[in-house]
Amino acid sequence: MQNLPRFQVDDTIAAVSSAVGPAARAIVRLSGKNAWAVLRSLLPTDALEEPQHRGVYDTFLMHVASLPPIPVMLVVFQGPRSYTGQDLVELHLPGCPPLVQAVLERLLTHGARLALPGEFTLRAFLAGKMDLTRAEALLAVLHAQRPDSLQEALGQLAGNLASPMLRVKEQVLDLLAELEASLDFPEEDLLFAVRDTLIEKCRLARDEIAAALRRIEERGLVRQTFRVVLTGRPNAGKSSLFNALCGADAALVSPVPGTTRDYLTATRRLDGLLIELVDTAGIEPVRAETNQNPDPTDADTITVQAQAFRVQEVRRAQLVVYCLPRNEPVTGEDLDAIQSLDPLRTVLVWTKADLAPEQPTVAASSDMLARLPSVVTSAMTGQGLNELEKYIAKQARACLDVDPLAVSLGRCQHHLRQAYSALEQAEALLLQNEPAELITVEVRTALEELGAVLGEIYTEDLLDRIFSRFCIGK
Ligand SMILES: Nc1nc2c(ncn2[C@@H]2O[C@H](COP(=O)(O)OP(=O)(O)OP(=O)(O)O)[C@@H](O)[C@H]2O)c(=O)[nH]1
Ligand SMILES: [Mg+2]
């Protein structure tokens, strides 16, 4: 565990904890057993003695890049009653970037080293200040882009995953204690006497785990799916591409434009990620008056609905695949439609490449097209499909990676499933009157898996992966 610098908890670490750039105040953090000694290198010789208590102290910083004394507020937390569990000092100073840099450099030349991303929180975790689900939730809080993501992350930070799992762990520990007692006194067949209670305990623990898994699935899986929506003119080859990508003849394909009327979805795995593919109706103009007098059997009404579905799906997409038949000129409608898309979430896919060895005729304003990523494909020959899948997987990874809560839930889900099946196995062995030794093995596995959820059991690699995604200074 002592190989990576991240795990050298005896080092005193320093970092700027506030955002980059000019601001009213900036915060520099310092944590470690020499925090106070390092800080003294910046203070006037007659400055306050080492604080005996946590508290807020006003003083001046001296020796900073030959500047006059700078007023600073020190917020002191003595270990172990601090975020990191170690002596921790926060320097609140004027948010002037060169000044902040000079202060940091001074600390670094006087015994501190620059903190790695997430290192303060890693120390909090290693000091037992928070379990792993809460550390991950903290990361998710910092990265939350929307109120609902923030709310979910705050829920996990408040322990809505850790608390029930701690409870289950207690139950399973109880179970293990009873099994071990029966191992200690084999002649008394204690196991026989408590078998029914143990079965009941297994079942209760499994129920709690199943409930947690259901909550994870409800919240997490939607987020872990990356939605890719195919759009383009009628007959552009969207449904053919959809079928080719999902490896089945799921969508109707025909030479008649306007074949697809509502929308179809299919889920597949790419590179271990769940991708939801959506095929939509071709872009068609909608007559305004149809809206006013809807008749469900009327073709225009169906078009209105099909277009409404399409608009809604394109809006919900995390990636839009705009299909352009390579054997036909790009039209003004294509350009208008492409113009209205978010260029960061759009890929152009030239379809029917087998029909058109020549470059497509591109309208005058093709600069816009040239700036977008593109792939040349043929659903008929399979050309370009691999490349397109790779592109989709890359985009999905980038998009899903920024949702740290989904990553955390995915990790917990794995361990909870393992714990669930170990308990299921233990229950089956109890029912079959198998000896306590065998049952104990399963119960221990369940305990280990629950421990892994909470981070009681971890590997250096796992922690490195989680904490390196924090920012420096957190
Ligand atoms: N040669 C060739 N024909 C293709 C290819 N992809 C699609 N087509 C043909 O193009 C026509 C339209 O294909 P669809 O996949 O139904 O097109 P669409 O975009 O879904 O059409 P709508 O649902 O009507 O908007 C069909 O006749 C397909 O067989 C391809 O890669 N090569
Ligand atoms: Mg179609």
JSON list of C-alpha atoms in Angstrom, two decimals, residues 24-211:
[
{"chain": "A", "resi": 24, "resn": "ALA", "atom": "CA", "xyz": [-11.92, 38.04, -3.43]},
{"chain": "A", "resi": 25, "resn": "ARG", "atom": "CA", "xyz": [-10.31, 35.27, -1.37]},
{"chain": "A", "resi": 26, "resn": "ALA", "atom": "CA", "xyz": [-8.24, 32.20, -2.12]},
{"chain": "A", "resi": 27, "resn": "ILE", "atom": "CA", "xyz": [-7.70, 29.20, 0.10]},
{"chain": "A", "resi": 28, "resn": "VAL", "atom": "CA", "xyz": [-4.47, 27.27, 0.45]},
{"chain": "A", "resi": 29, "resn": "ARG", "atom": "CA", "xyz": [-4.67, 24.03, 2.41]},
{"chain": "A", "resi": 30, "resn": "LEU", "atom": "CA", "xyz": [-1.95, 22.28, 4.30]},
{"chain": "A", "resi": 31, "resn": "SER", "atom": "CA", "xyz": [-2.29, 18.88, 5.95]},
{"chain": "A", "resi": 32, "resn": "GLY", "atom": "CA", "xyz": [0.11, 16.53, 7.71]},
{"chain": "A", "resi": 33, "resn": "LYS", "atom": "CA", "xyz": [2.06, 16.08, 10.88]},
{"chain": "A", "resi": 34, "resn": "ASN", "atom": "CA", "xyz": [4.41, 18.98, 10.03]},
{"chain": "A", "resi": 35, "resn": "ALA", "atom": "CA", "xyz": [1.68, 21.34, 8.88]},
{"chain": "A", "resi": 36, "resn": "TRP", "atom": "CA", "xyz": [2.37, 23.88, 11.58]},
{"chain": "A", "resi": 37, "resn": "ALA", "atom": "CA", "xyz": [6.17, 23.77, 11.18]},
{"chain": "A", "resi": 38, "resn": "VAL", "atom": "CA", "xyz": [5.83, 24.28, 7.43]},
{"chain": "A", "resi": 39, "resn": "LEU", "atom": "CA", "xyz": [3.45, 27.17, 7.93]},
{"chain": "A", "resi": 40, "resn": "ARG", "atom": "CA", "xyz": [5.82, 28.91, 10.31]},
{"chain": "A", "resi": 41, "resn": "SER", "atom": "CA", "xyz": [8.22, 29.49, 7.43]},
{"chain": "A", "resi": 42, "resn": "LEU", "atom": "CA", "xyz": [5.73, 32.09, 6.22]},
{"chain": "A", "resi": 43, "resn": "LEU", "atom": "CA", "xyz": [4.94, 33.76, 9.50]},
{"chain": "A", "resi": 44, "resn": "PRO", "atom": "CA", "xyz": [6.78, 36.58, 11.29]},
{"chain": "A", "resi": 45, "resn": "THR", "atom": "CA", "xyz": [9.06, 35.33, 14.06]},
{"chain": "A", "resi": 46, "resn": "ASP", "atom": "CA", "xyz": [6.87, 36.84, 16.78]},
{"chain": "A", "resi": 47, "resn": "ALA", "atom": "CA", "xyz": [3.73, 35.28, 15.34]},
{"chain": "A", "resi": 48, "resn": "LEU", "atom": "CA", "xyz": [1.39, 33.22, 17.40]},
{"chain": "A", "resi": 49, "resn": "GLU", "atom": "CA", "xyz": [2.63, 30.07, 19.05]},
{"chain": "A", "resi": 50, "resn": "GLU", "atom": "CA", "xyz": [1.45, 26.75, 17.75]},
{"chain": "A", "resi": 51, "resn": "PRO", "atom": "CA", "xyz": [-2.30, 26.91, 18.32]},
{"chain": "A", "resi": 52, "resn": "GLN", "atom": "CA", "xyz": [-3.50, 24.57, 21.01]},
{"chain": "A", "resi": 53, "resn": "HIS", "atom": "CA", "xyz": [-7.03, 24.51, 19.69]},
{"chain": "A", "resi": 54, "resn": "ARG", "atom": "CA", "xyz": [-8.89, 24.51, 16.47]},
{"chain": "A", "resi": 55, "resn": "GLY", "atom": "CA", "xyz": [-9.89, 28.05, 15.65]},
{"chain": "A", "resi": 56, "resn": "VAL", "atom": "CA", "xyz": [-9.58, 31.08, 13.45]},
{"chain": "A", "resi": 57, "resn": "TYR", "atom": "CA", "xyz": [-6.51, 33.29, 13.76]},
{"chain": "A", "resi": 58, "resn": "ASP", "atom": "CA", "xyz": [-5.75, 36.58, 12.04]},
{"chain": "A", "resi": 59, "resn": "THR", "atom": "CA", "xyz": [-2.11, 37.23, 11.29]},
{"chain": "A", "resi": 60, "resn": "PHE", "atom": "CA", "xyz": [0.28, 38.37, 8.59]},
{"chain": "A", "resi": 61, "resn": "LEU", "atom": "CA", "xyz": [2.26, 36.38, 6.10]},
{"chain": "A", "resi": 62, "resn": "MET", "atom": "CA", "xyz": [5.85, 37.49, 5.78]},
{"chain": "A", "resi": 63, "resn": "HIS", "atom": "CA", "xyz": [8.62, 36.27, 3.53]},
{"chain": "A", "resi": 64, "resn": "VAL", "atom": "CA", "xyz": [6.38, 36.06, 0.49]},
{"chain": "A", "resi": 65, "resn": "ALA", "atom": "CA", "xyz": [8.27, 37.00, -2.66]},
{"chain": "A", "resi": 66, "resn": "SER", "atom": "CA", "xyz": [9.69, 40.14, -0.94]},
{"chain": "A", "resi": 67, "resn": "LEU", "atom": "CA", "xyz": [6.23, 41.65, -0.59]},
{"chain": "A", "resi": 68, "resn": "PRO", "atom": "CA", "xyz": [5.15, 43.67, 2.45]},
{"chain": "A", "resi": 69, "resn": "PRO", "atom": "CA", "xyz": [3.29, 41.66, 5.15]},
{"chain": "A", "resi": 70, "resn": "ILE", "atom": "CA", "xyz": [0.03, 40.26, 3.82]},
{"chain": "A", "resi": 71, "resn": "PRO", "atom": "CA", "xyz": [-3.02, 39.91, 6.06]},
{"chain": "A", "resi": 72, "resn": "VAL", "atom": "CA", "xyz": [-4.19, 36.34, 6.21]},
{"chain": "A", "resi": 73, "resn": "MET", "atom": "CA", "xyz": [-6.75, 34.39, 8.17]},
{"chain": "A", "resi": 74, "resn": "LEU", "atom": "CA", "xyz": [-5.66, 30.98, 9.40]},
{"chain": "A", "resi": 75, "resn": "VAL", "atom": "CA", "xyz": [-8.26, 28.35, 10.08]},
{"chain": "A", "resi": 76, "resn": "VAL", "atom": "CA", "xyz": [-6.68, 25.67, 12.20]},
{"chain": "A", "resi": 77, "resn": "PHE", "atom": "CA", "xyz": [-8.03, 22.17, 12.72]},
{"chain": "A", "resi": 78, "resn": "GLN", "atom": "CA", "xyz": [-5.98, 19.98, 14.97]},
{"chain": "A", "resi": 79, "resn": "GLY", "atom": "CA", "xyz": [-5.89, 16.30, 14.17]},
{"chain": "A", "resi": 80, "resn": "PRO", "atom": "CA", "xyz": [-7.66, 14.02, 14.62]},
{"chain": "A", "resi": 81, "resn": "ARG", "atom": "CA", "xyz": [-10.62, 16.42, 14.65]},
{"chain": "A", "resi": 82, "resn": "SER", "atom": "CA", "xyz": [-10.11, 17.64, 11.11]},
{"chain": "A", "resi": 83, "resn": "TYR", "atom": "CA", "xyz": [-11.24, 16.73, 7.60]},
{"chain": "A", "resi": 84, "resn": "THR", "atom": "CA", "xyz": [-8.13, 14.65, 6.96]},
{"chain": "A", "resi": 85, "resn": "GLY", "atom": "CA", "xyz": [-7.76, 13.43, 10.53]},
{"chain": "A", "resi": 86, "resn": "GLN", "atom": "CA", "xyz": [-4.36, 15.18, 10.61]},
{"chain": "A", "resi": 87, "resn": "ASP", "atom": "CA", "xyz": [-3.28, 18.71, 11.57]},
{"chain": "A", "resi": 88, "resn": "LEU", "atom": "CA", "xyz": [-4.87, 20.84, 8.90]},
{"chain": "A", "resi": 89, "resn": "VAL", "atom": "CA", "xyz": [-4.48, 24.55, 8.26]},
{"chain": "A", "resi": 90, "resn": "GLU", "atom": "CA", "xyz": [-6.34, 26.65, 5.76]},
{"chain": "A", "resi": 91, "resn": "LEU", "atom": "CA", "xyz": [-4.85, 29.98, 4.73]},
{"chain": "A", "resi": 92, "resn": "HIS", "atom": "CA", "xyz": [-7.48, 32.44, 3.54]},
{"chain": "A", "resi": 93, "resn": "LEU", "atom": "CA", "xyz": [-5.68, 35.15, 1.63]},
{"chain": "A", "resi": 94, "resn": "PRO", "atom": "CA", "xyz": [-6.38, 37.77, -1.05]},
{"chain": "A", "resi": 95, "resn": "GLY", "atom": "CA", "xyz": [-7.26, 35.89, -4.25]},
{"chain": "A", "resi": 96, "resn": "CYS", "atom": "CA", "xyz": [-4.44, 37.27, -6.34]},
{"chain": "A", "resi": 97, "resn": "PRO", "atom": "CA", "xyz": [-2.97, 34.46, -8.49]},
{"chain": "A", "resi": 98, "resn": "PRO", "atom": "CA", "xyz": [0.75, 35.45, -8.30]},
{"chain": "A", "resi": 99, "resn": "LEU", "atom": "CA", "xyz": [0.44, 35.89, -4.53]},
{"chain": "A", "resi": 100, "resn": "VAL", "atom": "CA", "xyz": [-1.30, 32.53, -4.10]},
{"chain": "A", "resi": 101, "resn": "GLN", "atom": "CA", "xyz": [1.37, 30.90, -6.25]},
{"chain": "A", "resi": 102, "resn": "ALA", "atom": "CA", "xyz": [4.16, 32.51, -4.21]},
{"chain": "A", "resi": 103, "resn": "VAL", "atom": "CA", "xyz": [2.60, 31.30, -0.94]},
{"chain": "A", "resi": 104, "resn": "LEU", "atom": "CA", "xyz": [2.22, 27.78, -2.29]},
{"chain": "A", "resi": 105, "resn": "GLU", "atom": "CA", "xyz": [5.80, 27.71, -3.58]},
{"chain": "A", "resi": 106, "resn": "ARG", "atom": "CA", "xyz": [7.06, 28.90, -0.20]},
{"chain": "A", "resi": 107, "resn": "LEU", "atom": "CA", "xyz": [5.24, 26.02, 1.51]},
{"chain": "A", "resi": 108, "resn": "LEU", "atom": "CA", "xyz": [6.64, 23.58, -1.02]},
{"chain": "A", "resi": 109, "resn": "THR", "atom": "CA", "xyz": [10.20, 24.71, -0.44]},
{"chain": "A", "resi": 110, "resn": "HIS", "atom": "CA", "xyz": [9.74, 24.40, 3.33]},
{"chain": "A", "resi": 111, "resn": "GLY", "atom": "CA", "xyz": [8.83, 20.77, 3.68]},
{"chain": "A", "resi": 112, "resn": "ALA", "atom": "CA", "xyz": [5.41, 20.33, 2.07]},
{"chain": "A", "resi": 113, "resn": "ARG", "atom": "CA", "xyz": [4.80, 18.57, -1.21]},
{"chain": "A", "resi": 114, "resn": "LEU", "atom": "CA", "xyz": [2.09, 19.40, -3.70]},
{"chain": "A", "resi": 115, "resn": "ALA", "atom": "CA", "xyz": [-1.05, 17.40, -2.97]},
{"chain": "A", "resi": 116, "resn": "LEU", "atom": "CA", "xyz": [-2.23, 15.03, -5.67]},
{"chain": "A", "resi": 117, "resn": "PRO", "atom": "CA", "xyz": [-5.84, 15.19, -6.89]},
{"chain": "A", "resi": 118, "resn": "GLY", "atom": "CA", "xyz": [-8.20, 14.06, -4.14]},
{"chain": "A", "resi": 119, "resn": "GLU", "atom": "CA", "xyz": [-5.39, 13.52, -1.66]},
{"chain": "A", "resi": 120, "resn": "PHE", "atom": "CA", "xyz": [-7.06, 15.42, 1.20]},
{"chain": "A", "resi": 121, "resn": "THR", "atom": "CA", "xyz": [-10.20, 13.30, 0.79]},
{"chain": "A", "resi": 122, "resn": "LEU", "atom": "CA", "xyz": [-8.13, 10.12, 0.45]},
{"chain": "A", "resi": 123, "resn": "ARG", "atom": "CA", "xyz": [-6.56, 10.93, 3.82]},
{"chain": "A", "resi": 124, "resn": "ALA", "atom": "CA", "xyz": [-10.04, 11.50, 5.26]},
{"chain": "A", "resi": 125, "resn": "PHE", "atom": "CA", "xyz": [-11.04, 8.07, 3.95]},
{"chain": "A", "resi": 126, "resn": "LEU", "atom": "CA", "xyz": [-7.87, 6.36, 5.21]},
{"chain": "A", "resi": 127, "resn": "ALA", "atom": "CA", "xyz": [-8.36, 8.01, 8.62]},
{"chain": "A", "resi": 128, "resn": "GLY", "atom": "CA", "xyz": [-11.82, 6.45, 8.76]},
{"chain": "A", "resi": 129, "resn": "LYS", "atom": "CA", "xyz": [-13.61, 9.80, 8.48]},
{"chain": "A", "resi": 130, "resn": "MET", "atom": "CA", "xyz": [-15.85, 8.56, 5.69]},
{"chain": "A", "resi": 131, "resn": "ASP", "atom": "CA", "xyz": [-16.62, 5.31, 3.90]},
{"chain": "A", "resi": 132, "resn": "LEU", "atom": "CA", "xyz": [-15.90, 4.86, 0.21]},
{"chain": "A", "resi": 133, "resn": "THR", "atom": "CA", "xyz": [-19.49, 5.44, -0.96]},
{"chain": "A", "resi": 134, "resn": "ARG", "atom": "CA", "xyz": [-19.40, 8.84, 0.75]},
{"chain": "A", "resi": 135, "resn": "ALA", "atom": "CA", "xyz": [-16.00, 9.71, -0.72]},
{"chain": "A", "resi": 136, "resn": "GLU", "atom": "CA", "xyz": [-17.36, 8.86, -4.15]},
{"chain": "A", "resi": 137, "resn": "ALA", "atom": "CA", "xyz": [-20.50, 10.87, -3.44]},
{"chain": "A", "resi": 138, "resn": "LEU", "atom": "CA", "xyz": [-18.35, 13.85, -2.53]},
{"chain": "A", "resi": 139, "resn": "LEU", "atom": "CA", "xyz": [-16.68, 13.63, -5.91]},
{"chain": "A", "resi": 140, "resn": "ALA", "atom": "CA", "xyz": [-20.13, 13.47, -7.51]},
{"chain": "A", "resi": 141, "resn": "VAL", "atom": "CA", "xyz": [-21.26, 16.55, -5.55]},
{"chain": "A", "resi": 142, "resn": "LEU", "atom": "CA", "xyz": [-18.29, 18.52, -6.85]},
{"chain": "A", "resi": 143, "resn": "HIS", "atom": "CA", "xyz": [-18.96, 17.43, -10.42]},
{"chain": "A", "resi": 144, "resn": "ALA", "atom": "CA", "xyz": [-22.76, 17.72, -10.39]},
{"chain": "A", "resi": 145, "resn": "GLN", "atom": "CA", "xyz": [-23.96, 19.77, -13.33]},
{"chain": "A", "resi": 146, "resn": "ARG", "atom": "CA", "xyz": [-27.69, 19.60, -12.72]},
{"chain": "A", "resi": 147, "resn": "PRO", "atom": "CA", "xyz": [-29.89, 19.94, -9.61]},
{"chain": "A", "resi": 148, "resn": "ASP", "atom": "CA", "xyz": [-31.05, 16.29, -9.87]},
{"chain": "A", "resi": 149, "resn": "SER", "atom": "CA", "xyz": [-27.47, 14.95, -10.04]},
{"chain": "A", "resi": 150, "resn": "LEU", "atom": "CA", "xyz": [-26.61, 17.12, -7.06]},
{"chain": "A", "resi": 151, "resn": "GLN", "atom": "CA", "xyz": [-29.57, 15.80, -5.12]},
{"chain": "A", "resi": 152, "resn": "GLU", "atom": "CA", "xyz": [-28.62, 12.17, -5.80]},
{"chain": "A", "resi": 153, "resn": "ALA", "atom": "CA", "xyz": [-25.01, 12.80, -4.87]},
{"chain": "A", "resi": 154, "resn": "LEU", "atom": "CA", "xyz": [-26.05, 14.55, -1.65]},
{"chain": "A", "resi": 155, "resn": "GLY", "atom": "CA", "xyz": [-28.30, 11.60, -0.82]},
{"chain": "A", "resi": 156, "resn": "GLN", "atom": "CA", "xyz": [-25.39, 9.20, -1.13]},
{"chain": "A", "resi": 157, "resn": "LEU", "atom": "CA", "xyz": [-23.19, 11.57, 0.86]},
{"chain": "A", "resi": 158, "resn": "ALA", "atom": "CA", "xyz": [-25.82, 11.52, 3.59]},
{"chain": "A", "resi": 159, "resn": "GLY", "atom": "CA", "xyz": [-25.40, 7.76, 3.70]},
{"chain": "A", "resi": 160, "resn": "ASN", "atom": "CA", "xyz": [-28.49, 6.45, 1.91]},
{"chain": "A", "resi": 161, "resn": "LEU", "atom": "CA", "xyz": [-26.36, 3.63, 0.53]},
{"chain": "A", "resi": 162, "resn": "ALA", "atom": "CA", "xyz": [-23.84, 3.22, 3.35]},
{"chain": "A", "resi": 163, "resn": "SER", "atom": "CA", "xyz": [-26.31, 3.20, 6.27]},
{"chain": "A", "resi": 164, "resn": "PRO", "atom": "CA", "xyz": [-28.44, 0.22, 5.18]},
{"chain": "A", "resi": 165, "resn": "MET", "atom": "CA", "xyz": [-25.28, -1.64, 4.19]},
{"chain": "A", "resi": 166, "resn": "LEU", "atom": "CA", "xyz": [-23.74, -1.07, 7.62]},
{"chain": "A", "resi": 167, "resn": "ARG", "atom": "CA", "xyz": [-26.94, -2.51, 9.07]},
{"chain": "A", "resi": 168, "resn": "VAL", "atom": "CA", "xyz": [-26.75, -5.58, 6.82]},
{"chain": "A", "resi": 169, "resn": "LYS", "atom": "CA", "xyz": [-23.12, -6.01, 7.75]},
{"chain": "A", "resi": 170, "resn": "GLU", "atom": "CA", "xyz": [-24.05, -6.14, 11.43]},
{"chain": "A", "resi": 171, "resn": "GLN", "atom": "CA", "xyz": [-26.68, -8.80, 10.69]},
{"chain": "A", "resi": 172, "resn": "VAL", "atom": "CA", "xyz": [-24.18, -10.87, 8.71]},
{"chain": "A", "resi": 173, "resn": "LEU", "atom": "CA", "xyz": [-21.56, -10.53, 11.46]},
{"chain": "A", "resi": 174, "resn": "ASP", "atom": "CA", "xyz": [-24.16, -11.82, 13.89]},
{"chain": "A", "resi": 175, "resn": "LEU", "atom": "CA", "xyz": [-24.81, -14.75, 11.62]},
{"chain": "A", "resi": 176, "resn": "LEU", "atom": "CA", "xyz": [-21.11, -15.51, 11.42]},
{"chain": "A", "resi": 177, "resn": "ALA", "atom": "CA", "xyz": [-20.76, -15.37, 15.21]},
{"chain": "A", "resi": 178, "resn": "GLU", "atom": "CA", "xyz": [-23.50, -17.97, 15.64]},
{"chain": "A", "resi": 179, "resn": "LEU", "atom": "CA", "xyz": [-21.96, -20.22, 13.00]},
{"chain": "A", "resi": 180, "resn": "GLU", "atom": "CA", "xyz": [-18.56, -19.96, 14.65]},
{"chain": "A", "resi": 181, "resn": "ALA", "atom": "CA", "xyz": [-20.02, -20.74, 18.05]},
{"chain": "A", "resi": 182, "resn": "SER", "atom": "CA", "xyz": [-21.42, -23.95, 16.63]},
{"chain": "A", "resi": 183, "resn": "LEU", "atom": "CA", "xyz": [-17.96, -24.76, 15.21]},
{"chain": "A", "resi": 184, "resn": "ASP", "atom": "CA", "xyz": [-16.46, -24.36, 18.67]},
{"chain": "A", "resi": 185, "resn": "PHE", "atom": "CA", "xyz": [-18.84, -26.87, 20.25]},
{"chain": "A", "resi": 186, "resn": "PRO", "atom": "CA", "xyz": [-19.40, -29.46, 17.52]},
{"chain": "A", "resi": 187, "resn": "GLU", "atom": "CA", "xyz": [-20.62, -32.15, 19.92]},
{"chain": "A", "resi": 188, "resn": "GLU", "atom": "CA", "xyz": [-23.64, -30.07, 20.98]},
{"chain": "A", "resi": 189, "resn": "ASP", "atom": "CA", "xyz": [-25.02, -29.58, 17.47]},
{"chain": "A", "resi": 190, "resn": "LEU", "atom": "CA", "xyz": [-25.82, -25.95, 18.15]},
{"chain": "A", "resi": 191, "resn": "LEU", "atom": "CA", "xyz": [-26.30, -25.42, 14.43]},
{"chain": "A", "resi": 192, "resn": "PHE", "atom": "CA", "xyz": [-29.32, -27.69, 14.43]},
{"chain": "A", "resi": 193, "resn": "ALA", "atom": "CA", "xyz": [-30.95, -25.64, 17.19]},
{"chain": "A", "resi": 194, "resn": "VAL", "atom": "CA", "xyz": [-30.48, -22.28, 15.46]},
{"chain": "A", "resi": 195, "resn": "ARG", "atom": "CA", "xyz": [-30.80, -23.36, 11.85]},
{"chain": "A", "resi": 196, "resn": "ASP", "atom": "CA", "xyz": [-34.19, -21.74, 11.31]},
{"chain": "A", "resi": 197, "resn": "THR", "atom": "CA", "xyz": [-33.10, -18.46, 12.87]},
{"chain": "A", "resi": 198, "resn": "LEU", "atom": "CA", "xyz": [-30.00, -18.43, 10.69]},
{"chain": "A", "resi": 199, "resn": "ILE", "atom": "CA", "xyz": [-32.03, -19.07, 7.57]},
{"chain": "A", "resi": 200, "resn": "GLU", "atom": "CA", "xyz": [-34.29, -16.20, 8.55]},
{"chain": "A", "resi": 201, "resn": "LYS", "atom": "CA", "xyz": [-31.27, -13.93, 9.13]},
{"chain": "A", "resi": 202, "resn": "CYS", "atom": "CA", "xyz": [-29.84, -14.80, 5.71]},
{"chain": "A", "resi": 203, "resn": "ARG", "atom": "CA", "xyz": [-33.16, -13.99, 4.13]},
{"chain": "A", "resi": 204, "resn": "LEU", "atom": "CA", "xyz": [-33.47, -10.63, 5.89]},
{"chain": "A", "resi": 205, "resn": "ALA", "atom": "CA", "xyz": [-29.97, -9.62, 4.88]},
{"chain": "A", "resi": 206, "resn": "ARG", "atom": "CA", "xyz": [-30.67, -10.66, 1.29]},
{"chain": "A", "resi": 207, "resn": "ASP", "atom": "CA", "xyz": [-33.88, -8.62, 1.27]},
{"chain": "A", "resi": 208, "resn": "GLU", "atom": "CA", "xyz": [-32.00, -5.50, 2.33]},
{"chain": "A", "resi": 209, "resn": "ILE", "atom": "CA", "xyz": [-29.34, -6.06, -0.31]},
{"chain": "A", "resi": 210, "resn": "ALA", "atom": "CA", "xyz": [-31.99, -6.67, -2.96]},
{"chain": "A", "resi": 211, "resn": "ALA", "atom": "CA", "xyz": [-33.70, -3.40, -1.99]}
]
